[in-house]
XYZ file of C-alpha atoms in Angstrom:
426
model
C 8.609 -22.838 16.001
C 7.055 -25.512 13.771
C 3.891 -24.597 11.893
C 1.872 -27.300 13.687
C 2.802 -25.765 17.064
C 0.092 -23.121 16.517
C -3.391 -24.068 15.316
C -6.758 -22.292 15.271
C -10.255 -23.337 16.286
C -12.937 -21.173 14.668
C -16.332 -21.025 16.401
C -18.945 -20.863 13.630
C -21.941 -22.650 15.120
C -23.936 -19.737 16.485
C -27.500 -19.034 15.412
C -27.226 -15.255 15.337
C -30.810 -14.770 16.521
C -30.413 -10.967 16.722
C -30.129 -10.905 12.921
C -33.721 -12.100 12.702
C -34.833 -13.446 9.343
C -31.343 -13.163 7.859
C -30.270 -16.212 9.881
C -33.501 -18.193 9.853
C -32.039 -20.666 7.352
C -28.384 -19.701 7.454
C -25.686 -19.678 10.137
C -24.479 -16.178 10.969
C -20.892 -16.687 9.701
C -22.360 -17.512 6.267
C -24.319 -14.241 5.948
C -23.218 -12.217 2.875
C -21.105 -9.150 3.511
C -19.450 -6.441 1.456
C -20.588 -7.353 -2.065
C -18.479 -10.504 -2.589
C -17.762 -11.932 0.870
C -19.272 -13.900 3.728
C -18.629 -12.989 7.355
C -16.538 -16.125 7.888
C -14.112 -15.028 5.143
C -12.473 -12.585 7.553
C -11.226 -14.934 10.293
C -10.366 -17.605 7.711
C -8.326 -15.107 5.698
C -6.668 -13.881 8.879
C -5.555 -17.454 9.577
C -4.080 -17.820 6.082
C -2.341 -14.452 6.189
C -1.006 -15.214 9.686
C 0.610 -18.442 8.516
C -1.756 -20.764 10.411
C -2.101 -23.941 8.341
C -4.389 -26.013 10.599
C -7.885 -24.650 11.221
C -10.868 -26.440 12.743
C -14.219 -24.847 11.874
C -16.852 -25.744 14.447
C -20.343 -25.673 12.958
C -23.724 -26.537 14.445
C -26.711 -24.305 13.635
C -27.949 -24.726 10.042
C -24.562 -26.187 9.006
C -25.326 -27.418 5.477
C -24.973 -24.121 3.622
C -21.930 -23.010 5.613
C -20.230 -26.393 5.249
C -20.743 -26.296 1.477
C -19.378 -22.771 1.274
C -16.241 -23.512 3.278
C -15.680 -26.862 1.538
C -12.127 -28.145 1.825
C -10.696 -24.675 2.416
C -9.289 -24.278 -1.098
C -10.423 -20.666 -1.476
C -8.358 -19.709 1.581
C -5.322 -21.860 0.667
C -6.203 -24.273 3.467
C -6.576 -27.476 1.421
C -3.502 -29.324 2.619
C -2.426 -32.935 3.078
C -1.135 -32.174 6.569
C -3.387 -29.954 8.624
C -5.525 -27.686 6.468
C -9.178 -26.932 7.139
C -11.474 -29.396 8.915
C -15.190 -28.957 9.527
C -16.056 -30.132 13.035
C -19.711 -30.776 13.864
C -21.152 -32.490 16.962
C -20.997 -36.274 16.623
C -22.027 -39.476 18.368
C -19.691 -41.546 20.558
C -20.129 -44.759 22.574
C -21.179 -42.629 25.532
C -23.790 -40.758 23.519
C -23.966 -37.508 21.596
C -24.639 -33.927 22.435
C -24.911 -30.533 20.803
C -22.199 -28.055 21.616
C -23.445 -26.689 24.931
C -21.237 -23.595 24.955
C -18.076 -22.167 23.485
C -15.834 -24.077 25.900
C -17.737 -27.334 25.463
C -17.367 -27.097 21.685
C -13.572 -27.069 22.085
C -13.770 -29.799 24.745
C -15.633 -32.087 22.358
C -12.771 -31.670 19.878
C -9.832 -32.327 22.214
C -8.974 -35.456 20.219
C -8.787 -33.412 17.023
C -6.408 -30.918 18.613
C -4.292 -33.642 20.203
C -3.622 -35.128 16.763
C -1.409 -32.141 15.990
C 0.254 -31.853 19.411
C 0.211 -28.037 19.317
C 1.869 -25.852 21.906
C -0.606 -23.007 21.349
C -4.243 -22.852 20.278
C -6.102 -19.785 19.013
C -9.840 -19.784 19.681
C -11.586 -17.426 17.261
C -15.114 -16.154 16.719
C -16.531 -16.667 13.247
C -18.802 -13.628 13.143
C -16.624 -10.500 13.343
C -15.328 -8.177 10.630
C -11.651 -7.330 11.117
C -8.111 -7.912 9.867
C -5.618 -9.200 12.431
C -2.215 -10.866 12.380
C -2.550 -13.722 14.877
C 1.202 -14.304 14.547
C 1.906 -10.949 16.189
C -0.572 -11.778 18.921
C 1.285 -15.051 19.525
C 4.589 -13.183 19.759
C 3.015 -10.968 22.431
C 1.686 -14.073 24.203
C 5.189 -15.582 24.298
C 6.874 -12.337 25.325
C 4.552 -11.858 28.300
C 4.750 -15.560 29.258
C 1.000 -15.704 29.663
C -1.140 -18.802 30.102
C -3.793 -17.106 27.995
C -3.906 -13.920 25.943
C -7.175 -12.175 25.104
C -7.490 -9.585 22.349
C -9.220 -6.408 23.530
C -10.372 -3.237 21.864
C -11.633 0.064 23.208
C -15.370 0.464 22.708
C -17.561 3.524 23.367
C -18.386 3.785 27.065
C -22.103 3.750 26.325
C -21.709 0.304 24.704
C -19.687 -1.404 27.451
C -22.808 -3.138 28.749
C -22.852 -5.224 25.544
C -19.403 -6.749 26.048
C -17.190 -8.694 28.391
C -14.908 -6.019 29.871
C -11.303 -6.730 30.874
C -10.062 -4.761 33.879
C -6.273 -4.643 33.564
C -3.172 -3.675 35.511
C -0.612 -1.194 34.139
C 1.291 -3.996 32.370
C -1.963 -5.083 30.623
C -2.222 -8.226 32.713
C -5.887 -8.983 33.420
C -7.016 -8.474 37.004
C -10.751 -8.982 36.556
C -13.262 -10.030 33.921
C -16.585 -8.190 34.023
C -19.284 -9.759 31.843
C -21.636 -7.113 30.374
C -21.392 -4.723 33.347
C -24.067 -2.183 34.141
C -21.317 0.200 35.310
C -17.990 -0.578 33.632
C -14.618 0.265 35.195
C -12.977 0.637 31.792
C -13.849 0.235 28.137
C -11.514 -2.583 27.072
C -13.852 -5.162 25.539
C -12.975 -8.755 24.815
C -12.982 -9.422 21.063
C -13.645 -13.135 21.518
C -10.126 -13.925 20.258
C -7.974 -16.039 22.583
C -4.559 -17.700 22.488
C -3.917 -20.411 25.075
C -1.023 -22.629 25.981
C -2.630 -25.907 24.949
C -1.687 -27.951 28.060
C -3.233 -25.233 30.256
C -6.421 -24.993 28.182
C -6.750 -28.768 27.904
C -6.773 -29.152 31.685
C -9.210 -26.261 32.101
C -11.633 -27.751 29.561
C -11.641 -31.150 31.258
C -12.236 -29.625 34.695
C -14.954 -27.332 33.338
C -16.766 -30.252 31.721
C -16.731 -32.125 35.026
C -18.457 -29.215 36.785
C -22.258 -29.694 36.584
C -22.797 -26.043 37.545
C -20.834 -24.679 34.577
C -22.463 -23.282 31.455
C -19.290 -24.335 29.564
C -18.506 -20.877 28.248
C -15.129 -19.160 27.896
C -16.311 -15.769 29.127
C -18.574 -16.985 31.924
C -16.538 -19.937 33.182
C -13.067 -20.612 31.772
C -11.635 -17.085 32.046
C -12.993 -16.343 35.570
C -11.779 -19.741 36.811
C -8.286 -19.186 35.413
C -8.138 -15.778 37.106
C -9.306 -17.263 40.403
C -6.572 -19.895 40.215
C -3.870 -17.310 39.645
C -3.166 -18.105 35.992
C -1.512 -15.303 34.081
C -3.939 -13.752 31.632
C -2.765 -10.966 29.386
C -4.788 -8.415 27.370
C -3.598 -7.838 23.813
C -4.630 -4.313 22.684
C -5.916 -4.150 19.116
C -6.242 -0.787 17.386
C -7.554 -1.650 13.923
C -11.108 -1.891 12.599
C -13.285 -4.470 14.350
C -17.022 -4.891 14.255
C -19.228 -7.447 15.951
C -21.956 -7.814 13.325
C -24.371 -9.565 15.622
C -27.218 -7.087 15.180
C -29.067 -5.822 12.132
C -27.816 -2.282 12.645
C -24.181 -3.328 13.165
C -24.300 -5.507 10.032
C -25.705 -2.604 8.005
C -23.239 -0.170 9.585
C -20.220 -2.375 8.788
C -21.297 -2.573 5.144
C -21.630 1.205 5.032
C -18.180 1.538 6.632
C -16.713 -0.320 3.649
C -18.037 2.351 1.313
C -16.365 5.067 3.360
C -13.064 3.144 3.017
C -11.407 3.205 6.437
C -7.730 2.422 5.880
C -7.732 -0.498 8.335
C -10.618 -2.133 6.436
C -9.139 -1.672 2.970
C -10.246 -4.760 1.019
C -8.025 -3.794 -1.914
C -4.901 -4.242 0.229
C -2.909 -6.969 -1.543
C -0.658 -7.408 1.494
C -3.568 -8.677 3.587
C -6.070 -10.097 1.144
C -9.523 -11.205 2.222
C -10.230 -14.409 0.313
C -13.682 -15.716 -0.562
C -15.422 -18.446 -2.515
C -17.263 -16.649 -5.275
C -19.769 -18.182 -7.682
C -18.859 -18.024 -11.364
C -20.923 -15.254 -12.912
C -20.617 -13.118 -16.069
C -19.207 -9.588 -15.695
C -21.546 -6.966 -14.300
C -23.497 -4.832 -16.783
C -24.221 -1.126 -16.348
C -27.032 0.110 -18.604
C -27.230 3.529 -20.252
C -29.950 4.639 -17.829
C -27.996 3.597 -14.723
C -26.767 6.064 -12.115
C -24.137 4.845 -9.631
C -22.531 6.828 -6.845
C -20.160 5.336 -4.260
C -21.283 1.715 -4.585
C -19.656 -1.708 -4.372
C -20.519 -4.003 -7.281
C -19.413 -7.484 -8.278
C -19.935 -10.130 -10.965
C -23.332 -10.805 -12.440
C -24.954 -7.501 -11.511
C -27.287 -5.852 -14.030
C -27.961 -2.190 -13.266
C -30.421 0.013 -15.164
C -31.690 2.065 -12.222
C -30.002 4.299 -9.637
C -27.868 3.256 -6.667
C -26.305 5.611 -4.128
C -23.904 4.615 -1.323
C -24.953 0.973 -1.418
C -23.366 -2.483 -1.287
C -24.543 -4.644 -4.184
C -23.765 -8.371 -4.082
C -23.454 -10.720 -7.055
C -26.308 -11.334 -9.531
C -28.393 -8.380 -8.346
C -30.758 -6.707 -10.829
C -31.868 -3.079 -10.402
C -34.451 -2.284 -13.048
C -34.816 1.054 -14.825
C -36.559 3.633 -12.653
C -35.705 1.807 -9.409
C -33.620 3.605 -6.790
C -31.667 2.335 -3.793
C -29.851 4.487 -1.270
C -27.758 3.377 1.729
C -28.836 -0.219 1.117
C -27.299 -3.684 1.329
C -28.502 -5.902 -1.521
C -27.658 -9.562 -1.001
C -26.938 -12.048 -3.817
C -29.576 -12.618 -6.467
C -32.126 -10.046 -5.311
C -34.103 -7.979 -7.822
C -35.366 -4.435 -7.379
C -38.168 -3.883 -9.874
C -39.131 -0.788 -11.813
C -40.138 2.238 -9.760
C -39.169 0.775 -6.370
C -37.437 3.168 -3.965
C -35.484 1.771 -1.021
C -33.474 3.572 1.651
C -31.575 2.027 4.589
C -32.726 -1.492 3.747
C -31.107 -4.931 3.822
C -32.615 -7.056 1.052
C -32.166 -10.809 1.522
C -30.788 -13.421 -0.880
C -32.956 -13.887 -4.001
C -35.684 -11.586 -2.705
C -37.758 -9.735 -5.308
C -38.942 -6.228 -4.450
C -42.049 -5.527 -6.509
C -42.722 -2.521 -8.715
C -43.162 0.846 -6.982
C -42.467 -0.552 -3.523
C -41.289 2.175 -1.148
C -39.308 1.520 2.021
C -37.328 3.921 4.150
C -36.975 5.824 7.416
C -39.070 8.771 6.231
C -42.250 6.764 5.555
C -43.733 7.495 8.968
C -47.290 6.935 7.742
C -46.592 3.401 6.477
C -48.012 0.235 8.016
C -46.465 -0.208 11.481
C -47.533 -3.845 11.842
C -44.116 -5.064 10.727
C -41.968 -2.937 13.053
C -39.619 -5.318 14.860
C -37.548 -4.742 18.028
C -34.504 -6.301 16.323
C -34.508 -3.419 13.831
C -33.303 0.047 14.795
C -31.967 3.309 13.385
C -34.530 3.185 10.580
C -33.097 -0.022 9.053
C -35.597 -2.448 7.490
C -34.885 -6.053 6.526
C -36.457 -8.333 3.931
C -36.197 -12.098 4.347
C -34.364 -14.312 1.869
C -36.339 -15.597 -1.104
C -39.587 -13.652 -0.728
C -41.473 -11.600 -3.326
C -42.911 -8.297 -2.114
C -46.140 -7.192 -3.736
C -46.110 -4.120 -5.953
C -46.915 -0.733 -4.463
C -46.186 -1.525 -0.819
C -45.152 1.227 1.593
C -42.838 -0.047 4.329
C -41.881 2.187 7.218
C -38.672 2.274 9.282
C -37.482 -0.573 11.537
C -39.577 -3.175 9.738
C -38.833 -6.862 9.279
C -40.662 -8.387 6.323
C -41.040 -12.165 6.423
C -43.420 -14.986 5.743
C -45.809 -16.111 8.462
C -44.507 -18.602 11.062
C -46.661 -21.339 9.536
C -45.063 -20.753 6.124
C -48.179 -19.252 4.551
C -48.220 -16.075 2.502
C -48.817 -12.767 4.229
C -50.633 -9.787 2.796
C -47.245 -8.369 1.774
C -45.918 -11.318 -0.171
C -46.547 -12.957 -3.512
C -44.272 -15.920 -2.841
C -42.941 -17.589 0.296
C -39.313 -18.130 1.191
C -37.521 -21.032 -0.466
C -34.518 -21.984 1.699
C -32.993 -23.824 -1.260
C -32.356 -20.358 -2.785
C -29.790 -19.807 -0.046
C -28.024 -23.081 -0.736
C -27.729 -22.366 -4.455
C -26.213 -18.946 -3.836
C -23.621 -20.260 -1.394
C -22.316 -23.010 -3.671
């Protein structure tokens, strides 16, 4: 099979509203992860490692920073004269222009791009999951089963089935029914949002779906149920490795903590399946004489004088002497000042935590005005580019941000500067 017979379309235009302030000025696939990565690094690296040389990245929400980060695909070996990486945003035609209305519509609007390569098979991938997968093996399964479409599935805890599209399958793993976020699930095989289609079949389905005024133009809600109703052969591809949908604050924090506990199927030191990234050029990290580090991820540009336990520390982070972080995710460029003590916190890009600030799940007597329903399990989140006043006490499940009108709050000394995010991504 020729390399151009199999191409990938990567959906990276989602807002990620459940991540709250972390995605206010940044598309979810561009959110920092695991010390030196962005979420989008995982599906892009999977494409490279799977031998896919043509990848369309579909962006929409807050695309500037993500587009600059992805660039021409060089960091993932996708800068090629034929194929390579292409950024695909909504555009104007003679008949008008429109935002991507749904996952299926975003592929529909790029039919001409796909047709240029005349592929036999198209992978449709989500840009906001943490996992390592060989799409080549999934294609082999697709061909072996002679399916019109193959959908990757993974077993999820029964108590979480209501969060996913559930695939009810026959004994041969052919899909009999798709159940979108069921109240009472029949099984626990959840769709991973990873599809392989025969391109002629998908092309026809997209055109018919677009012509239906009642459709919401979504793969899970429309395309898959319609294909099943028409008798198309849909096959479930069971995946048994690590996979995490990092669409919530807790799941993002939990996935970062999972890295520290080094599950074998999320081993980022595995040279046989490398996760590539575009890293800024920074000096080596510096560990001061007063520093205490225990089970942490570090990277370039970090300056550590304080204490860090079981935490993920991104590039250019400063932890001053006497500061302490535990079970935290510190995003690029943030600074934890002297005497601050943080536990189970996600600190945004370039945020400064003032002296003697305390934040953690045990501060039950702290101000509850900033408790947010998007936060759970005691995790608190600080917006990108803010400066927290010294001496604050922040309780569990808090989201610290500037006011909606952009003015300072009683917690902040400086308001968010979205340009901070752009500088860190470049």
